[in-house]
Amino acid sequence: MIRAGGWICLAPVVAMSPAAPPAFGQNVKPISTSLAECAVIYTEIAGLRPARRRSPEKQELMYAGAELFAEEAVRQASAEGIADPEAHVRDLRADLATKWSGRMSSLLKLRENVDWIEYCAALGEDRGLLPLED
């Protein structure tokens, strides 16, 4: 336990290792998990089409984007050494769908999640998945 500026931090003791430990509080989940989460987010956004009066073509692009993220998540999970990457990503998506269900249902909720939307856009561009073309 470390006391810093009046805050109590529970920090693990890090043994000497050749790799630098992640910064305190840094997100260290595997990229495959982030890709799967972006697939779920794109699916959630695509489901908003009727409420947002978007064209069916835009909705299909969002669903296509979700599948691109999911396919990339499987490739990445395989590269991370996960034994059954397809099952892993399928299970992740099912769990994350519960987390994200309804989180974009209103404009206010959409604004609360803009950081995730921007993260997914940047991750998709970095992986060559985005931008989506008509």
PDB file of C-alpha atoms in Angstrom:
ATOM      1  CA  MET A   1       0.000   0.000   0.000  1.00  0.00           C
ATOM      2  CA  ILE A   2       1.331   3.413  -0.970  1.00  0.00           C
ATOM      3  CA  ARG A   3       0.038   6.701   0.426  1.00  0.00           C
ATOM      4  CA  ALA A   4       0.325   9.478  -2.134  1.00  0.00           C
ATOM      5  CA  GLY A   5      -1.093  12.957  -1.699  1.00  0.00           C
ATOM      6  CA  GLY A   6      -3.746  11.797   0.750  1.00  0.00           C
ATOM      7  CA  TRP A   7      -4.818   8.893  -1.473  1.00  0.00           C
ATOM      8  CA  ILE A   8      -4.198   5.301  -0.614  1.00  0.00           C
ATOM      9  CA  CYS A   9      -3.082   3.235  -3.586  1.00  0.00           C
ATOM     10  CA  LEU A  10      -2.958  -0.526  -3.541  1.00  0.00           C
ATOM     11  CA  ALA A  11      -0.032  -1.182  -5.828  1.00  0.00           C
ATOM     12  CA  PRO A  12       1.555  -4.583  -6.321  1.00  0.00           C
ATOM     13  CA  VAL A  13       5.254  -4.961  -5.695  1.00  0.00           C
ATOM     14  CA  VAL A  14       6.899  -5.471  -9.076  1.00  0.00           C
ATOM     15  CA  ALA A  15       9.899  -7.777  -9.223  1.00  0.00           C
ATOM     16  CA  MET A  16      12.776  -6.958 -11.509  1.00  0.00           C
ATOM     17  CA  SER A  17      11.926  -8.072 -15.009  1.00  0.00           C
ATOM     18  CA  PRO A  18      13.314  -7.377 -18.462  1.00  0.00           C
ATOM     19  CA  ALA A  19      10.030  -5.771 -19.564  1.00  0.00           C
ATOM     20  CA  ALA A  20       8.811  -2.546 -18.018  1.00  0.00           C
ATOM     21  CA  PRO A  21       5.596  -2.949 -16.032  1.00  0.00           C
ATOM     22  CA  PRO A  22       2.502  -1.088 -17.235  1.00  0.00           C
ATOM     23  CA  ALA A  23       1.875   2.315 -15.682  1.00  0.00           C
ATOM     24  CA  PHE A  24      -0.305   2.288 -12.594  1.00  0.00           C
ATOM     25  CA  GLY A  25      -3.936   2.156 -13.710  1.00  0.00           C
ATOM     26  CA  GLN A  26      -3.049   1.535 -17.348  1.00  0.00           C
ATOM     27  CA  ASN A  27      -5.421  -0.691 -19.274  1.00  0.00           C
ATOM     28  CA  VAL A  28      -3.583  -3.903 -20.076  1.00  0.00           C
ATOM     29  CA  LYS A  29      -6.315  -6.015 -21.650  1.00  0.00           C
ATOM     30  CA  PRO A  30      -5.366  -7.832 -24.852  1.00  0.00           C
ATOM     31  CA  ILE A  31      -5.970  -6.076 -28.161  1.00  0.00           C
ATOM     32  CA  SER A  32      -8.244  -8.969 -29.185  1.00  0.00           C
ATOM     33  CA  THR A  33     -10.572  -7.939 -26.350  1.00  0.00           C
ATOM     34  CA  SER A  34     -10.611  -4.326 -27.532  1.00  0.00           C
ATOM     35  CA  LEU A  35     -11.326  -5.446 -31.091  1.00  0.00           C
ATOM     36  CA  ALA A  36     -14.199  -7.637 -29.875  1.00  0.00           C
ATOM     37  CA  GLU A  37     -15.543  -4.710 -27.850  1.00  0.00           C
ATOM     38  CA  CYS A  38     -15.425  -2.476 -30.926  1.00  0.00           C
ATOM     39  CA  ALA A  39     -17.378  -5.152 -32.838  1.00  0.00           C
ATOM     40  CA  VAL A  40     -20.063  -4.978 -30.164  1.00  0.00           C
ATOM     41  CA  ILE A  41     -20.085  -1.172 -30.181  1.00  0.00           C
ATOM     42  CA  TYR A  42     -20.490  -1.060 -33.970  1.00  0.00           C
ATOM     43  CA  THR A  43     -23.334  -3.583 -33.718  1.00  0.00           C
ATOM     44  CA  GLU A  44     -24.995  -1.452 -31.042  1.00  0.00           C
ATOM     45  CA  ILE A  45     -24.667   1.699 -33.162  1.00  0.00           C
ATOM     46  CA  ALA A  46     -26.009  -0.098 -36.240  1.00  0.00           C
ATOM     47  CA  GLY A  47     -29.082  -1.100 -34.255  1.00  0.00           C
ATOM     48  CA  LEU A  48     -29.877   2.583 -33.704  1.00  0.00           C
ATOM     49  CA  ARG A  49     -30.546   3.245 -37.384  1.00  0.00           C
ATOM     50  CA  PRO A  50     -34.351   3.476 -37.199  1.00  0.00           C
ATOM     51  CA  ALA A  51     -34.224   5.862 -34.242  1.00  0.00           C
ATOM     52  CA  ARG A  52     -31.567   8.030 -35.897  1.00  0.00           C
ATOM     53  CA  ARG A  53     -33.238   8.009 -39.341  1.00  0.00           C
ATOM     54  CA  ARG A  54     -30.087   6.740 -41.002  1.00  0.00           C
ATOM     55  CA  SER A  55     -30.272   4.980 -44.311  1.00  0.00           C
ATOM     56  CA  PRO A  56     -30.339   1.180 -44.458  1.00  0.00           C
ATOM     57  CA  GLU A  57     -27.054   1.416 -46.378  1.00  0.00           C
ATOM     58  CA  LYS A  58     -25.357   3.167 -43.446  1.00  0.00           C
ATOM     59  CA  GLN A  59     -26.772   0.543 -41.100  1.00  0.00           C
ATOM     60  CA  GLU A  60     -25.347  -2.246 -43.249  1.00  0.00           C
ATOM     61  CA  LEU A  61     -21.963  -0.494 -43.283  1.00  0.00           C
ATOM     62  CA  MET A  62     -21.956  -0.426 -39.484  1.00  0.00           C
ATOM     63  CA  TYR A  63     -22.851  -4.125 -39.316  1.00  0.00           C
ATOM     64  CA  ALA A  64     -20.089  -4.832 -41.861  1.00  0.00           C
ATOM     65  CA  GLY A  65     -17.677  -2.835 -39.700  1.00  0.00           C
ATOM     66  CA  ALA A  66     -18.693  -4.891 -36.676  1.00  0.00           C
ATOM     67  CA  GLU A  67     -17.881  -8.092 -38.543  1.00  0.00           C
ATOM     68  CA  LEU A  68     -14.522  -6.713 -39.673  1.00  0.00           C
ATOM     69  CA  PHE A  69     -13.656  -5.956 -36.055  1.00  0.00           C
ATOM     70  CA  ALA A  70     -14.777  -9.445 -35.011  1.00  0.00           C
ATOM     71  CA  GLU A  71     -12.691 -11.131 -37.738  1.00  0.00           C
ATOM     72  CA  GLU A  72      -9.663  -9.076 -36.725  1.00  0.00           C
ATOM     73  CA  ALA A  73     -10.288  -9.981 -33.071  1.00  0.00           C
ATOM     74  CA  VAL A  74     -10.126 -13.680 -34.014  1.00  0.00           C
ATOM     75  CA  ARG A  75      -6.858 -13.163 -35.921  1.00  0.00           C
ATOM     76  CA  GLN A  76      -5.409 -11.205 -33.022  1.00  0.00           C
ATOM     77  CA  ALA A  77      -6.562 -13.758 -30.425  1.00  0.00           C
ATOM     78  CA  SER A  78      -4.812 -16.448 -32.444  1.00  0.00           C
ATOM     79  CA  ALA A  79      -1.632 -14.337 -32.504  1.00  0.00           C
ATOM     80  CA  GLU A  80      -1.952 -13.932 -28.729  1.00  0.00           C
ATOM     81  CA  GLY A  81      -1.861 -17.717 -28.393  1.00  0.00           C
ATOM     82  CA  ILE A  82      -5.480 -18.284 -27.415  1.00  0.00           C
ATOM     83  CA  ALA A  83      -6.294 -21.967 -28.034  1.00  0.00           C
ATOM     84  CA  ASP A  84      -9.734 -21.487 -29.658  1.00  0.00           C
ATOM     85  CA  PRO A  85      -9.797 -17.877 -30.877  1.00  0.00           C
ATOM     86  CA  GLU A  86     -13.213 -18.116 -32.551  1.00  0.00           C
ATOM     87  CA  ALA A  87     -14.902 -19.406 -29.390  1.00  0.00           C
ATOM     88  CA  HIS A  88     -12.987 -16.858 -27.315  1.00  0.00           C
ATOM     89  CA  VAL A  89     -14.185 -13.929 -29.431  1.00  0.00           C
ATOM     90  CA  ARG A  90     -17.734 -15.312 -29.633  1.00  0.00           C
ATOM     91  CA  ASP A  91     -17.858 -15.552 -25.820  1.00  0.00           C
ATOM     92  CA  LEU A  92     -16.347 -12.092 -25.413  1.00  0.00           C
ATOM     93  CA  ARG A  93     -18.917 -10.597 -27.765  1.00  0.00           C
ATOM     94  CA  ALA A  94     -21.766 -12.245 -25.867  1.00  0.00           C
ATOM     95  CA  ASP A  95     -20.486 -10.899 -22.540  1.00  0.00           C
ATOM     96  CA  LEU A  96     -19.772  -7.450 -23.944  1.00  0.00           C
ATOM     97  CA  ALA A  97     -23.163  -7.233 -25.676  1.00  0.00           C
ATOM     98  CA  THR A  98     -24.743  -7.256 -22.219  1.00  0.00           C
ATOM     99  CA  LYS A  99     -22.385  -4.491 -21.080  1.00  0.00           C
ATOM    100  CA  TRP A 100     -23.122  -2.296 -24.118  1.00  0.00           C
ATOM    101  CA  SER A 101     -26.841  -2.983 -24.533  1.00  0.00           C
ATOM    102  CA  GLY A 102     -28.669   0.330 -24.453  1.00  0.00           C
ATOM    103  CA  ARG A 103     -25.553   2.419 -23.819  1.00  0.00           C
ATOM    104  CA  MET A 104     -26.091   4.301 -27.067  1.00  0.00           C
ATOM    105  CA  SER A 105     -29.884   4.481 -26.971  1.00  0.00           C
ATOM    106  CA  SER A 106     -30.102   8.241 -26.493  1.00  0.00           C
ATOM    107  CA  LEU A 107     -28.028  11.155 -27.661  1.00  0.00           C
ATOM    108  CA  LEU A 108     -26.925  11.826 -24.080  1.00  0.00           C
ATOM    109  CA  LYS A 109     -25.734   8.239 -23.657  1.00  0.00           C
ATOM    110  CA  LEU A 110     -24.019   8.396 -27.035  1.00  0.00           C
ATOM    111  CA  ARG A 111     -22.051  11.452 -25.882  1.00  0.00           C
ATOM    112  CA  GLU A 112     -21.019   9.609 -22.718  1.00  0.00           C
ATOM    113  CA  ASN A 113     -19.392   6.933 -24.869  1.00  0.00           C
ATOM    114  CA  VAL A 114     -17.692   9.153 -27.443  1.00  0.00           C
ATOM    115  CA  ASP A 115     -14.224   8.179 -26.164  1.00  0.00           C
ATOM    116  CA  TRP A 116     -14.929   4.527 -26.969  1.00  0.00           C
ATOM    117  CA  ILE A 117     -16.315   5.434 -30.395  1.00  0.00           C
ATOM    118  CA  GLU A 118     -13.200   7.480 -31.160  1.00  0.00           C
ATOM    119  CA  TYR A 119     -10.945   4.706 -29.831  1.00  0.00           C
ATOM    120  CA  CYS A 120     -12.638   2.150 -32.084  1.00  0.00           C
ATOM    121  CA  ALA A 121     -12.302   4.466 -35.081  1.00  0.00           C
ATOM    122  CA  ALA A 122      -8.572   4.915 -34.413  1.00  0.00           C
ATOM    123  CA  LEU A 123      -8.060   1.179 -33.801  1.00  0.00           C
ATOM    124  CA  GLY A 124     -10.002   0.347 -36.966  1.00  0.00           C
ATOM    125  CA  GLU A 125      -7.941   2.777 -39.021  1.00  0.00           C
ATOM    126  CA  ASP A 126      -4.698   1.441 -37.531  1.00  0.00           C
ATOM    127  CA  ARG A 127      -5.729  -2.130 -38.423  1.00  0.00           C
ATOM    128  CA  GLY A 128      -6.880  -1.165 -41.932  1.00  0.00           C
ATOM    129  CA  LEU A 129     -10.514  -1.945 -41.151  1.00  0.00           C
ATOM    130  CA  LEU A 130     -11.774   1.607 -41.514  1.00  0.00           C
ATOM    131  CA  PRO A 131     -12.959   3.796 -43.077  1.00  0.00           C
ATOM    132  CA  LEU A 132     -15.931   1.826 -44.327  1.00  0.00           C
ATOM    133  CA  GLU A 133     -16.748   2.345 -47.988  1.00  0.00           C
ATOM    134  CA  ASP A 134     -20.238   2.500 -49.527  1.00  0.00           C
TER     135      ASP A 134
END
